[in-house]
């Protein structure tokens, strides 16, 4: 596994964490420069590119909510707990994946 992260749009290396945006596209986690992400969001890819980044403050906040929902789902005693736990575990997995595959290799 390579330790360098390359932008999905311009193929240049992303060196620092502050310049990295990870987002989901067709259930895949893709890395972007902050600028490239903004450009792709305005372009044709906007239909398939999730406009909610996985990393950064809003992504971390959503992950926090997902963890809370995931824990709460264990205290619910009917079939909705299955859906709640599955729905909430997906963003948690994406967040971990984004960190382990991309963010971990970059300088802060
Ligand atoms: Zn780029």
PDB file of N, CA and C and ligand atoms in Angstrom:
ATOM      1  N   UNK A   1       0.850  -1.203   0.000  1.00  0.00           N
ATOM      2  CA  UNK A   1       0.000   0.000   0.000  1.00  0.00           C
ATOM      3  C   UNK A   1       0.884   1.250   0.000  1.00  0.00           C
ATOM      4  N   UNK A   2       0.581   2.157  -0.877  1.00  0.00           N
ATOM      5  CA  UNK A   2       1.398   3.367  -0.973  1.00  0.00           C
ATOM      6  C   UNK A   2       1.019   4.369   0.116  1.00  0.00           C
ATOM      7  N   UNK A   3       1.996   5.149   0.510  1.00  0.00           N
ATOM      8  CA  UNK A   3       1.754   6.121   1.568  1.00  0.00           C
ATOM      9  C   UNK A   3       1.424   7.501   1.032  1.00  0.00           C
ATOM     10  N   UNK A   4       1.338   7.613  -0.279  1.00  0.00           N
ATOM     11  CA  UNK A   4       0.990   8.918  -0.831  1.00  0.00           C
ATOM     12  C   UNK A   4      -0.471   8.905  -1.272  1.00  0.00           C
ATOM     13  N   UNK A   5      -1.078  10.072  -1.187  1.00  0.00           N
ATOM     14  CA  UNK A   5      -2.485  10.212  -1.535  1.00  0.00           C
ATOM     15  C   UNK A   5      -2.585  11.107  -2.756  1.00  0.00           C
ATOM     16  N   UNK A   6      -3.285  10.624  -3.780  1.00  0.00           N
ATOM     17  CA  UNK A   6      -3.404  11.395  -5.007  1.00  0.00           C
ATOM     18  C   UNK A   6      -4.849  11.817  -5.242  1.00  0.00           C
ATOM     19  N   UNK A   7      -4.983  13.055  -5.633  1.00  0.00           N
ATOM     20  CA  UNK A   7      -6.297  13.651  -5.864  1.00  0.00           C
ATOM     21  C   UNK A   7      -7.004  12.937  -7.023  1.00  0.00           C
ATOM     22  N   UNK A   8      -8.287  12.681  -6.844  1.00  0.00           N
ATOM     23  CA  UNK A   8      -9.058  11.979  -7.868  1.00  0.00           C
ATOM     24  C   UNK A   8      -9.283  12.840  -9.120  1.00  0.00           C
ATOM     25  N   UNK A   9      -9.167  14.153  -8.970  1.00  0.00           N
ATOM     26  CA  UNK A   9      -9.457  15.038 -10.102  1.00  0.00           C
ATOM     27  C   UNK A   9      -8.202  15.388 -10.894  1.00  0.00           C
ATOM     28  N   UNK A  10      -7.144  15.861 -10.194  1.00  0.00           N
ATOM     29  CA  UNK A  10      -5.974  16.343 -10.922  1.00  0.00           C
ATOM     30  C   UNK A  10      -4.788  15.374 -10.836  1.00  0.00           C
ATOM     31  N   UNK A  11      -4.919  14.306 -10.077  1.00  0.00           N
ATOM     32  CA  UNK A  11      -3.880  13.279  -9.927  1.00  0.00           C
ATOM     33  C   UNK A  11      -2.604  13.774  -9.242  1.00  0.00           C
ATOM     34  N   UNK A  12      -2.594  14.995  -8.732  1.00  0.00           N
ATOM     35  CA  UNK A  12      -1.435  15.495  -7.993  1.00  0.00           C
ATOM     36  C   UNK A  12      -1.492  14.950  -6.563  1.00  0.00           C
ATOM     37  N   UNK A  13      -0.311  14.913  -5.942  1.00  0.00           N
ATOM     38  CA  UNK A  13      -0.253  14.410  -4.576  1.00  0.00           C
ATOM     39  C   UNK A  13      -0.896  15.402  -3.607  1.00  0.00           C
ATOM     40  N   UNK A  14      -1.605  14.868  -2.630  1.00  0.00           N
ATOM     41  CA  UNK A  14      -2.148  15.698  -1.557  1.00  0.00           C
ATOM     42  C   UNK A  14      -1.211  15.510  -0.369  1.00  0.00           C
ATOM     43  N   UNK A  15      -0.612  16.613   0.109  1.00  0.00           N
ATOM     44  CA  UNK A  15       0.442  16.480   1.112  1.00  0.00           C
ATOM     45  C   UNK A  15      -0.008  16.747   2.548  1.00  0.00           C
ATOM     46  N   UNK A  16      -0.921  17.667   2.722  1.00  0.00           N
ATOM     47  CA  UNK A  16      -1.316  17.980   4.100  1.00  0.00           C
ATOM     48  C   UNK A  16      -2.801  17.707   4.326  1.00  0.00           C
ATOM     49  N   UNK A  17      -3.106  17.375   5.556  1.00  0.00           N
ATOM     50  CA  UNK A  17      -4.463  16.995   5.906  1.00  0.00           C
ATOM     51  C   UNK A  17      -5.471  18.107   5.654  1.00  0.00           C
ATOM     52  N   UNK A  18      -5.015  19.349   5.858  1.00  0.00           N
ATOM     53  CA  UNK A  18      -5.919  20.480   5.675  1.00  0.00           C
ATOM     54  C   UNK A  18      -6.336  20.666   4.233  1.00  0.00           C
ATOM     55  N   UNK A  19      -5.585  20.064   3.311  1.00  0.00           N
ATOM     56  CA  UNK A  19      -5.891  20.208   1.889  1.00  0.00           C
ATOM     57  C   UNK A  19      -6.648  18.990   1.354  1.00  0.00           C
ATOM     58  N   UNK A  20      -6.989  18.062   2.238  1.00  0.00           N
ATOM     59  CA  UNK A  20      -7.655  16.829   1.817  1.00  0.00           C
ATOM     60  C   UNK A  20      -9.155  16.884   2.112  1.00  0.00           C
ATOM     61  N   UNK A  21      -9.938  16.499   1.107  1.00  0.00           N
ATOM     62  CA  UNK A  21     -11.364  16.281   1.319  1.00  0.00           C
ATOM     63  C   UNK A  21     -11.654  14.862   0.866  1.00  0.00           C
ATOM     64  N   UNK A  22     -12.275  14.056   1.699  1.00  0.00           N
ATOM     65  CA  UNK A  22     -12.701  12.737   1.235  1.00  0.00           C
ATOM     66  C   UNK A  22     -14.216  12.748   1.147  1.00  0.00           C
ATOM     67  N   UNK A  23     -14.719  12.151   0.076  1.00  0.00           N
ATOM     68  CA  UNK A  23     -16.161  12.098  -0.139  1.00  0.00           C
ATOM     69  C   UNK A  23     -16.510  10.756  -0.752  1.00  0.00           C
ATOM     70  N   UNK A  24     -17.784  10.421  -0.746  1.00  0.00           N
ATOM     71  CA  UNK A  24     -18.176   9.150  -1.349  1.00  0.00           C
ATOM     72  C   UNK A  24     -18.727   9.394  -2.744  1.00  0.00           C
ATOM     73  N   UNK A  25     -18.338   8.508  -3.655  1.00  0.00           N
ATOM     74  CA  UNK A  25     -18.841   8.542  -5.016  1.00  0.00           C
ATOM     75  C   UNK A  25     -19.124   7.096  -5.397  1.00  0.00           C
ATOM     76  N   UNK A  26     -20.375   6.776  -5.696  1.00  0.00           N
ATOM     77  CA  UNK A  26     -20.758   5.389  -5.977  1.00  0.00           C
ATOM     78  C   UNK A  26     -20.277   4.442  -4.871  1.00  0.00           C
ATOM     79  N   UNK A  27     -20.451   4.847  -3.624  1.00  0.00           N
ATOM     80  CA  UNK A  27     -20.095   4.047  -2.453  1.00  0.00           C
ATOM     81  C   UNK A  27     -18.593   3.830  -2.302  1.00  0.00           C
ATOM     82  N   UNK A  28     -17.808   4.572  -3.079  1.00  0.00           N
ATOM     83  CA  UNK A  28     -16.363   4.496  -2.966  1.00  0.00           C
ATOM     84  C   UNK A  28     -15.891   5.765  -2.272  1.00  0.00           C
ATOM     85  N   UNK A  29     -14.844   5.658  -1.468  1.00  0.00           N
ATOM     86  CA  UNK A  29     -14.292   6.848  -0.841  1.00  0.00           C
ATOM     87  C   UNK A  29     -13.198   7.400  -1.754  1.00  0.00           C
ATOM     88  N   UNK A  30     -13.342   8.658  -2.173  1.00  0.00           N
ATOM     89  CA  UNK A  30     -12.354   9.252  -3.066  1.00  0.00           C
ATOM     90  C   UNK A  30     -11.724  10.486  -2.416  1.00  0.00           C
ATOM     91  N   UNK A  31     -10.381  10.644  -2.587  1.00  0.00           N
ATOM     92  CA  UNK A  31      -9.684  11.795  -2.027  1.00  0.00           C
ATOM     93  C   UNK A  31      -9.608  12.952  -3.026  1.00  0.00           C
ATOM     94  N   UNK A  32      -9.702  14.165  -2.518  1.00  0.00           N
ATOM     95  CA  UNK A  32      -9.646  15.365  -3.343  1.00  0.00           C
ATOM     96  C   UNK A  32      -8.836  16.450  -2.655  1.00  0.00           C
ATOM     97  N   UNK A  33      -8.248  17.364  -3.455  1.00  0.00           N
ATOM     98  CA  UNK A  33      -7.808  18.642  -2.911  1.00  0.00           C
ATOM     99  C   UNK A  33      -9.071  19.447  -2.576  1.00  0.00           C
ATOM    100  N   UNK A  34      -8.973  20.354  -1.636  1.00  0.00           N
ATOM    101  CA  UNK A  34     -10.124  21.178  -1.279  1.00  0.00           C
ATOM    102  C   UNK A  34     -10.670  21.907  -2.515  1.00  0.00           C
ATOM    103  N   UNK A  35      -9.754  22.487  -3.312  1.00  0.00           N
ATOM    104  CA  UNK A  35     -10.175  23.239  -4.499  1.00  0.00           C
ATOM    105  C   UNK A  35     -10.793  22.332  -5.557  1.00  0.00           C
ATOM    106  N   UNK A  36     -10.152  21.160  -5.752  1.00  0.00           N
ATOM    107  CA  UNK A  36     -10.639  20.229  -6.784  1.00  0.00           C
ATOM    108  C   UNK A  36     -12.024  19.699  -6.431  1.00  0.00           C
ATOM    109  N   UNK A  37     -12.241  19.469  -5.155  1.00  0.00           N
ATOM    110  CA  UNK A  37     -13.546  18.983  -4.702  1.00  0.00           C
ATOM    111  C   UNK A  37     -14.629  20.007  -5.028  1.00  0.00           C
ATOM    112  N   UNK A  38     -14.321  21.268  -4.740  1.00  0.00           N
ATOM    113  CA  UNK A  38     -15.286  22.336  -5.021  1.00  0.00           C
ATOM    114  C   UNK A  38     -15.589  22.407  -6.514  1.00  0.00           C
ATOM    115  N   UNK A  39     -14.545  22.224  -7.348  1.00  0.00           N
ATOM    116  CA  UNK A  39     -14.753  22.292  -8.805  1.00  0.00           C
ATOM    117  C   UNK A  39     -15.575  21.106  -9.300  1.00  0.00           C
ATOM    118  N   UNK A  40     -15.293  19.912  -8.776  1.00  0.00           N
ATOM    119  CA  UNK A  40     -16.047  18.736  -9.214  1.00  0.00           C
ATOM    120  C   UNK A  40     -17.498  18.799  -8.753  1.00  0.00           C
ATOM    121  N   UNK A  41     -17.709  19.399  -7.594  1.00  0.00           N
ATOM    122  CA  UNK A  41     -19.078  19.525  -7.089  1.00  0.00           C
ATOM    123  C   UNK A  41     -19.917  20.401  -7.999  1.00  0.00           C
ATOM    124  N   UNK A  42     -19.250  21.391  -8.625  1.00  0.00           N
ATOM    125  CA  UNK A  42     -19.982  22.297  -9.518  1.00  0.00           C
ATOM    126  C   UNK A  42     -20.092  21.709 -10.919  1.00  0.00           C
ATOM    127  N   UNK A  43     -19.285  20.694 -11.201  1.00  0.00           N
ATOM    128  CA  UNK A  43     -19.280  20.113 -12.541  1.00  0.00           C
ATOM    129  C   UNK A  43     -20.278  18.978 -12.696  1.00  0.00           C
ATOM    130  N   UNK A  44     -20.061  18.176 -13.714  1.00  0.00           N
ATOM    131  CA  UNK A  44     -20.988  17.098 -14.057  1.00  0.00           C
ATOM    132  C   UNK A  44     -21.051  16.023 -12.984  1.00  0.00           C
ATOM    133  N   UNK A  45     -19.955  15.893 -12.216  1.00  0.00           N
ATOM    134  CA  UNK A  45     -19.911  14.826 -11.213  1.00  0.00           C
ATOM    135  C   UNK A  45     -20.846  15.088 -10.040  1.00  0.00           C
ATOM    136  N   UNK A  46     -21.433  16.272  -9.994  1.00  0.00           N
ATOM    137  CA  UNK A  46     -22.262  16.628  -8.857  1.00  0.00           C
ATOM    138  C   UNK A  46     -23.393  15.612  -8.650  1.00  0.00           C
ATOM    139  N   UNK A  47     -23.793  14.914  -9.722  1.00  0.00           N
ATOM    140  CA  UNK A  47     -24.881  13.939  -9.617  1.00  0.00           C
ATOM    141  C   UNK A  47     -24.456  12.679  -8.872  1.00  0.00           C
ATOM    142  N   UNK A  48     -23.180  12.336  -8.978  1.00  0.00           N
ATOM    143  CA  UNK A  48     -22.729  11.087  -8.345  1.00  0.00           C
ATOM    144  C   UNK A  48     -21.815  11.328  -7.153  1.00  0.00           C
ATOM    145  N   UNK A  49     -21.321  12.563  -7.032  1.00  0.00           N
ATOM    146  CA  UNK A  49     -20.406  12.884  -5.939  1.00  0.00           C
ATOM    147  C   UNK A  49     -21.205  13.423  -4.759  1.00  0.00           C
ATOM    148  N   UNK A  50     -21.015  12.800  -3.596  1.00  0.00           N
ATOM    149  CA  UNK A  50     -21.727  13.246  -2.400  1.00  0.00           C
ATOM    150  C   UNK A  50     -21.185  14.607  -1.968  1.00  0.00           C
ATOM    151  N   UNK A  51     -22.076  15.569  -1.759  1.00  0.00           N
ATOM    152  CA  UNK A  51     -21.587  16.891  -1.369  1.00  0.00           C
ATOM    153  C   UNK A  51     -21.372  17.023   0.136  1.00  0.00           C
ATOM    154  N   UNK A  52     -21.432  15.899   0.819  1.00  0.00           N
ATOM    155  CA  UNK A  52     -21.109  15.886   2.246  1.00  0.00           C
ATOM    156  C   UNK A  52     -19.742  15.227   2.418  1.00  0.00           C
ATOM    157  N   UNK A  53     -18.690  16.029   2.686  1.00  0.00           N
ATOM    158  CA  UNK A  53     -17.365  15.419   2.881  1.00  0.00           C
ATOM    159  C   UNK A  53     -17.360  14.481   4.085  1.00  0.00           C
ATOM    160  N   UNK A  54     -16.520  13.465   4.034  1.00  0.00           N
ATOM    161  CA  UNK A  54     -16.416  12.519   5.144  1.00  0.00           C
ATOM    162  C   UNK A  54     -15.555  13.110   6.254  1.00  0.00           C
ATOM    163  N   UNK A  55     -14.494  13.820   5.845  1.00  0.00           N
ATOM    164  CA  UNK A  55     -13.600  14.369   6.864  1.00  0.00           C
ATOM    165  C   UNK A  55     -13.989  15.823   7.175  1.00  0.00           C
ATOM    166  N   UNK A  56     -13.207  16.477   8.010  1.00  0.00           N
ATOM    167  CA  UNK A  56     -13.508  17.846   8.389  1.00  0.00           C
ATOM    168  C   UNK A  56     -14.570  17.916   9.468  1.00  0.00           C
ATOM    169  N   UNK A  57     -14.907  19.137   9.859  1.00  0.00           N
ATOM    170  CA  UNK A  57     -15.796  19.315  11.003  1.00  0.00           C
ATOM    171  C   UNK A  57     -17.172  18.695  10.799  1.00  0.00           C
ATOM    172  N   UNK A  58     -17.815  18.947   9.648  1.00  0.00           N
ATOM    173  CA  UNK A  58     -19.179  18.450   9.454  1.00  0.00           C
ATOM    174  C   UNK A  58     -19.193  16.920   9.375  1.00  0.00           C
ATOM    175  N   UNK A  59     -18.151  16.353   8.750  1.00  0.00           N
ATOM    176  CA  UNK A  59     -18.059  14.898   8.679  1.00  0.00           C
ATOM    177  C   UNK A  59     -17.877  14.285  10.050  1.00  0.00           C
ATOM    178  N   UNK A  60     -17.017  14.909  10.857  1.00  0.00           N
ATOM    179  CA  UNK A  60     -16.792  14.402  12.212  1.00  0.00           C
ATOM    180  C   UNK A  60     -18.047  14.525  13.058  1.00  0.00           C
ATOM    181  N   UNK A  61     -18.780  15.614  12.853  1.00  0.00           N
ATOM    182  CA  UNK A  61     -20.010  15.826  13.606  1.00  0.00           C
ATOM    183  C   UNK A  61     -21.045  14.751  13.245  1.00  0.00           C
ATOM    184  N   UNK A  62     -21.187  14.472  11.955  1.00  0.00           N
ATOM    185  CA  UNK A  62     -22.117  13.428  11.504  1.00  0.00           C
ATOM    186  C   UNK A  62     -21.721  12.060  12.047  1.00  0.00           C
ATOM    187  N   UNK A  63     -20.411  11.799  12.083  1.00  0.00           N
ATOM    188  CA  UNK A  63     -19.941  10.524  12.611  1.00  0.00           C
ATOM    189  C   UNK A  63     -20.283  10.403  14.089  1.00  0.00           C
ATOM    190  N   UNK A  64     -20.131  11.524  14.807  1.00  0.00           N
ATOM    191  CA  UNK A  64     -20.475  11.537  16.228  1.00  0.00           C
ATOM    192  C   UNK A  64     -21.957  11.194  16.426  1.00  0.00           C
ATOM    193  N   UNK A  65     -22.821  11.838  15.615  1.00  0.00           N
ATOM    194  CA  UNK A  65     -24.269  11.557  15.688  1.00  0.00           C
ATOM    195  C   UNK A  65     -24.524  10.076  15.376  1.00  0.00           C
ATOM    196  N   UNK A  66     -23.836   9.561  14.352  1.00  0.00           N
ATOM    197  CA  UNK A  66     -24.028   8.173  13.939  1.00  0.00           C
ATOM    198  C   UNK A  66     -23.651   7.217  15.072  1.00  0.00           C
ATOM    199  N   UNK A  67     -22.561   7.534  15.778  1.00  0.00           N
ATOM    200  CA  UNK A  67     -22.133   6.683  16.897  1.00  0.00           C
ATOM    201  C   UNK A  67     -23.191   6.693  18.002  1.00  0.00           C
ATOM    202  N   UNK A  68     -23.737   7.884  18.280  1.00  0.00           N
ATOM    203  CA  UNK A  68     -24.785   7.993  19.305  1.00  0.00           C
ATOM    204  C   UNK A  68     -26.004   7.164  18.895  1.00  0.00           C
ATOM    205  N   UNK A  69     -26.436   7.298  17.629  1.00  0.00           N
ATOM    206  CA  UNK A  69     -27.598   6.540  17.138  1.00  0.00           C
ATOM    207  C   UNK A  69     -27.323   5.042  17.196  1.00  0.00           C
ATOM    208  N   UNK A  70     -26.089   4.669  16.841  1.00  0.00           N
ATOM    209  CA  UNK A  70     -25.704   3.262  16.855  1.00  0.00           C
ATOM    210  C   UNK A  70     -25.826   2.684  18.273  1.00  0.00           C
ATOM    211  N   UNK A  71     -25.333   3.432  19.262  1.00  0.00           N
ATOM    212  CA  UNK A  71     -25.408   2.966  20.650  1.00  0.00           C
ATOM    213  C   UNK A  71     -26.861   2.907  21.110  1.00  0.00           C
ATOM    214  N   UNK A  72     -27.624   3.964  20.778  1.00  0.00           N
ATOM    215  CA  UNK A  72     -29.029   4.021  21.190  1.00  0.00           C
ATOM    216  C   UNK A  72     -29.821   2.854  20.586  1.00  0.00           C
ATOM    217  N   UNK A  73     -29.462   2.448  19.366  1.00  0.00           N
ATOM    218  CA  UNK A  73     -30.213   1.391  18.678  1.00  0.00           C
ATOM    219  C   UNK A  73     -30.177   0.061  19.456  1.00  0.00           C
ATOM    220  N   UNK A  74     -29.156  -0.094  20.287  1.00  0.00           N
ATOM    221  CA  UNK A  74     -29.077  -1.326  21.080  1.00  0.00           C
ATOM    222  C   UNK A  74     -30.088  -1.363  22.230  1.00  0.00           C
ATOM    223  N   UNK A  75     -30.665  -0.189  22.531  1.00  0.00           N
ATOM    224  CA  UNK A  75     -31.623  -0.135  23.632  1.00  0.00           C
ATOM    225  C   UNK A  75     -33.064  -0.126  23.136  1.00  0.00           C
ATOM    226  N   UNK A  76     -33.233  -0.240  21.817  1.00  0.00           N
ATOM    227  CA  UNK A  76     -34.579  -0.263  21.250  1.00  0.00           C
ATOM    228  C   UNK A  76     -34.993  -1.721  21.093  1.00  0.00           C
ATOM    229  N   UNK A  77     -36.240  -1.989  21.475  1.00  0.00           N
ATOM    230  CA  UNK A  77     -36.642  -3.394  21.518  1.00  0.00           C
ATOM    231  C   UNK A  77     -37.564  -3.844  20.396  1.00  0.00           C
ATOM    232  N   UNK A  78     -37.536  -3.199  19.268  1.00  0.00           N
ATOM    233  CA  UNK A  78     -38.316  -3.736  18.153  1.00  0.00           C
ATOM    234  C   UNK A  78     -37.470  -3.780  16.884  1.00  0.00           C
ATOM    235  N   UNK A  79     -38.111  -4.074  15.767  1.00  0.00           N
ATOM    236  CA  UNK A  79     -37.327  -4.326  14.554  1.00  0.00           C
ATOM    237  C   UNK A  79     -36.653  -3.080  13.994  1.00  0.00           C
ATOM    238  N   UNK A  80     -37.064  -1.879  14.408  1.00  0.00           N
ATOM    239  CA  UNK A  80     -36.408  -0.676  13.894  1.00  0.00           C
ATOM    240  C   UNK A  80     -34.934  -0.610  14.293  1.00  0.00           C
ATOM    241  N   UNK A  81     -34.566  -1.318  15.350  1.00  0.00           N
ATOM    242  CA  UNK A  81     -33.168  -1.280  15.796  1.00  0.00           C
ATOM    243  C   UNK A  81     -32.216  -1.798  14.718  1.00  0.00           C
ATOM    244  N   UNK A  82     -32.694  -2.785  13.939  1.00  0.00           N
ATOM    245  CA  UNK A  82     -31.862  -3.333  12.862  1.00  0.00           C
ATOM    246  C   UNK A  82     -31.539  -2.231  11.849  1.00  0.00           C
ATOM    247  N   UNK A  83     -32.606  -1.533  11.399  1.00  0.00           N
ATOM    248  CA  UNK A  83     -32.417  -0.486  10.394  1.00  0.00           C
ATOM    249  C   UNK A  83     -31.566   0.649  10.955  1.00  0.00           C
ATOM    250  N   UNK A  84     -31.851   1.020  12.194  1.00  0.00           N
ATOM    251  CA  UNK A  84     -31.094   2.111  12.815  1.00  0.00           C
ATOM    252  C   UNK A  84     -29.620   1.759  12.920  1.00  0.00           C
ATOM    253  N   UNK A  85     -29.320   0.543  13.348  1.00  0.00           N
ATOM    254  CA  UNK A  85     -27.912   0.200  13.530  1.00  0.00           C
ATOM    255  C   UNK A  85     -27.195   0.090  12.184  1.00  0.00           C
ATOM    256  N   UNK A  86     -27.895  -0.444  11.160  1.00  0.00           N
ATOM    257  CA  UNK A  86     -27.258  -0.529   9.836  1.00  0.00           C
ATOM    258  C   UNK A  86     -27.040   0.863   9.265  1.00  0.00           C
ATOM    259  N   UNK A  87     -28.085   1.712   9.351  1.00  0.00           N
ATOM    260  CA  UNK A  87     -27.979   3.069   8.815  1.00  0.00           C
ATOM    261  C   UNK A  87     -26.880   3.865   9.502  1.00  0.00           C
ATOM    262  N   UNK A  88     -26.714   3.654  10.801  1.00  0.00           N
ATOM    263  CA  UNK A  88     -25.742   4.465  11.524  1.00  0.00           C
ATOM    264  C   UNK A  88     -24.326   3.905  11.409  1.00  0.00           C
ATOM    265  N   UNK A  89     -24.195   2.613  11.121  1.00  0.00           N
ATOM    266  CA  UNK A  89     -22.852   2.043  11.076  1.00  0.00           C
ATOM    267  C   UNK A  89     -22.155   2.389   9.740  1.00  0.00           C
ATOM    268  N   UNK A  90     -22.942   2.680   8.702  1.00  0.00           N
ATOM    269  CA  UNK A  90     -22.347   3.003   7.397  1.00  0.00           C
ATOM    270  C   UNK A  90     -21.440   4.247   7.458  1.00  0.00           C
ATOM    271  N   UNK A  91     -21.943   5.400   7.974  1.00  0.00           N
ATOM    272  CA  UNK A  91     -21.036   6.554   8.063  1.00  0.00           C
ATOM    273  C   UNK A  91     -19.838   6.320   8.974  1.00  0.00           C
ATOM    274  N   UNK A  92     -19.995   5.472   9.992  1.00  0.00           N
ATOM    275  CA  UNK A  92     -18.871   5.178  10.889  1.00  0.00           C
ATOM    276  C   UNK A  92     -17.791   4.409  10.121  1.00  0.00           C
ATOM    277  N   UNK A  93     -18.219   3.447   9.308  1.00  0.00           N
ATOM    278  CA  UNK A  93     -17.266   2.666   8.512  1.00  0.00           C
ATOM    279  C   UNK A  93     -16.560   3.569   7.490  1.00  0.00           C
ATOM    280  N   UNK A  94     -17.323   4.439   6.823  1.00  0.00           N
ATOM    281  CA  UNK A  94     -16.721   5.370   5.862  1.00  0.00           C
ATOM    282  C   UNK A  94     -15.679   6.258   6.534  1.00  0.00           C
ATOM    283  N   UNK A  95     -16.025   6.734   7.731  1.00  0.00           N
ATOM    284  CA  UNK A  95     -15.120   7.640   8.447  1.00  0.00           C
ATOM    285  C   UNK A  95     -13.822   6.919   8.809  1.00  0.00           C
ATOM    286  N   UNK A  96     -13.937   5.695   9.311  1.00  0.00           N
ATOM    287  CA  UNK A  96     -12.753   4.918   9.666  1.00  0.00           C
ATOM    288  C   UNK A  96     -11.916   4.619   8.426  1.00  0.00           C
ATOM    289  N   UNK A  97     -12.600   4.252   7.341  1.00  0.00           N
ATOM    290  CA  UNK A  97     -11.917   3.931   6.089  1.00  0.00           C
ATOM    291  C   UNK A  97     -11.142   5.146   5.590  1.00  0.00           C
ATOM    292  N   UNK A  98     -11.813   6.288   5.581  1.00  0.00           N
ATOM    293  CA  UNK A  98     -11.175   7.529   5.127  1.00  0.00           C
ATOM    294  C   UNK A  98      -9.933   7.833   5.957  1.00  0.00           C
ATOM    295  N   UNK A  99     -10.033   7.622   7.257  1.00  0.00           N
ATOM    296  CA  UNK A  99      -8.890   7.901   8.121  1.00  0.00           C
ATOM    297  C   UNK A  99      -7.749   6.921   7.877  1.00  0.00           C
ATOM    298  N   UNK A 100      -8.084   5.639   7.840  1.00  0.00           N
ATOM    299  CA  UNK A 100      -7.041   4.614   7.726  1.00  0.00           C
ATOM    300  C   UNK A 100      -6.363   4.634   6.362  1.00  0.00           C
ATOM    301  N   UNK A 101      -7.134   4.866   5.302  1.00  0.00           N
ATOM    302  CA  UNK A 101      -6.573   4.785   3.957  1.00  0.00           C
ATOM    303  C   UNK A 101      -5.888   6.088   3.544  1.00  0.00           C
ATOM    304  N   UNK A 102      -6.452   7.233   3.931  1.00  0.00           N
ATOM    305  CA  UNK A 102      -5.911   8.498   3.447  1.00  0.00           C
ATOM    306  C   UNK A 102      -5.321   9.402   4.529  1.00  0.00           C
ATOM    307  N   UNK A 103      -6.145   9.828   5.474  1.00  0.00           N
ATOM    308  CA  UNK A 103      -5.734  10.874   6.407  1.00  0.00           C
ATOM    309  C   UNK A 103      -4.512  10.495   7.241  1.00  0.00           C
ATOM    310  N   UNK A 104      -4.430   9.235   7.616  1.00  0.00           N
ATOM    311  CA  UNK A 104      -3.340   8.737   8.447  1.00  0.00           C
ATOM    312  C   UNK A 104      -1.963   9.028   7.830  1.00  0.00           C
ATOM    313  N   UNK A 105      -1.893   9.038   6.491  1.00  0.00           N
ATOM    314  CA  UNK A 105      -0.604   9.185   5.816  1.00  0.00           C
ATOM    315  C   UNK A 105      -0.193  10.639   5.633  1.00  0.00           C
ATOM    316  N   UNK A 106      -1.064  11.562   5.958  1.00  0.00           N
ATOM    317  CA  UNK A 106      -0.772  12.967   5.677  1.00  0.00           C
ATOM    318  C   UNK A 106      -0.333  13.712   6.932  1.00  0.00           C
ATOM    319  N   UNK A 107       0.481  14.786   6.689  1.00  0.00           N
ATOM    320  CA  UNK A 107       0.875  15.637   7.795  1.00  0.00           C
ATOM    321  C   UNK A 107      -0.295  16.507   8.199  1.00  0.00           C
ATOM    322  N   UNK A 108      -0.309  16.868   9.471  1.00  0.00           N
ATOM    323  CA  UNK A 108      -1.404  17.719   9.949  1.00  0.00           C
ATOM    324  C   UNK A 108      -1.274  19.122   9.411  1.00  0.00           C
TER     325      UNK A 108
HETATM  326 ZN1  LIG B   1      -6.498  17.977  -7.051  1.00  0.00          ZN
END
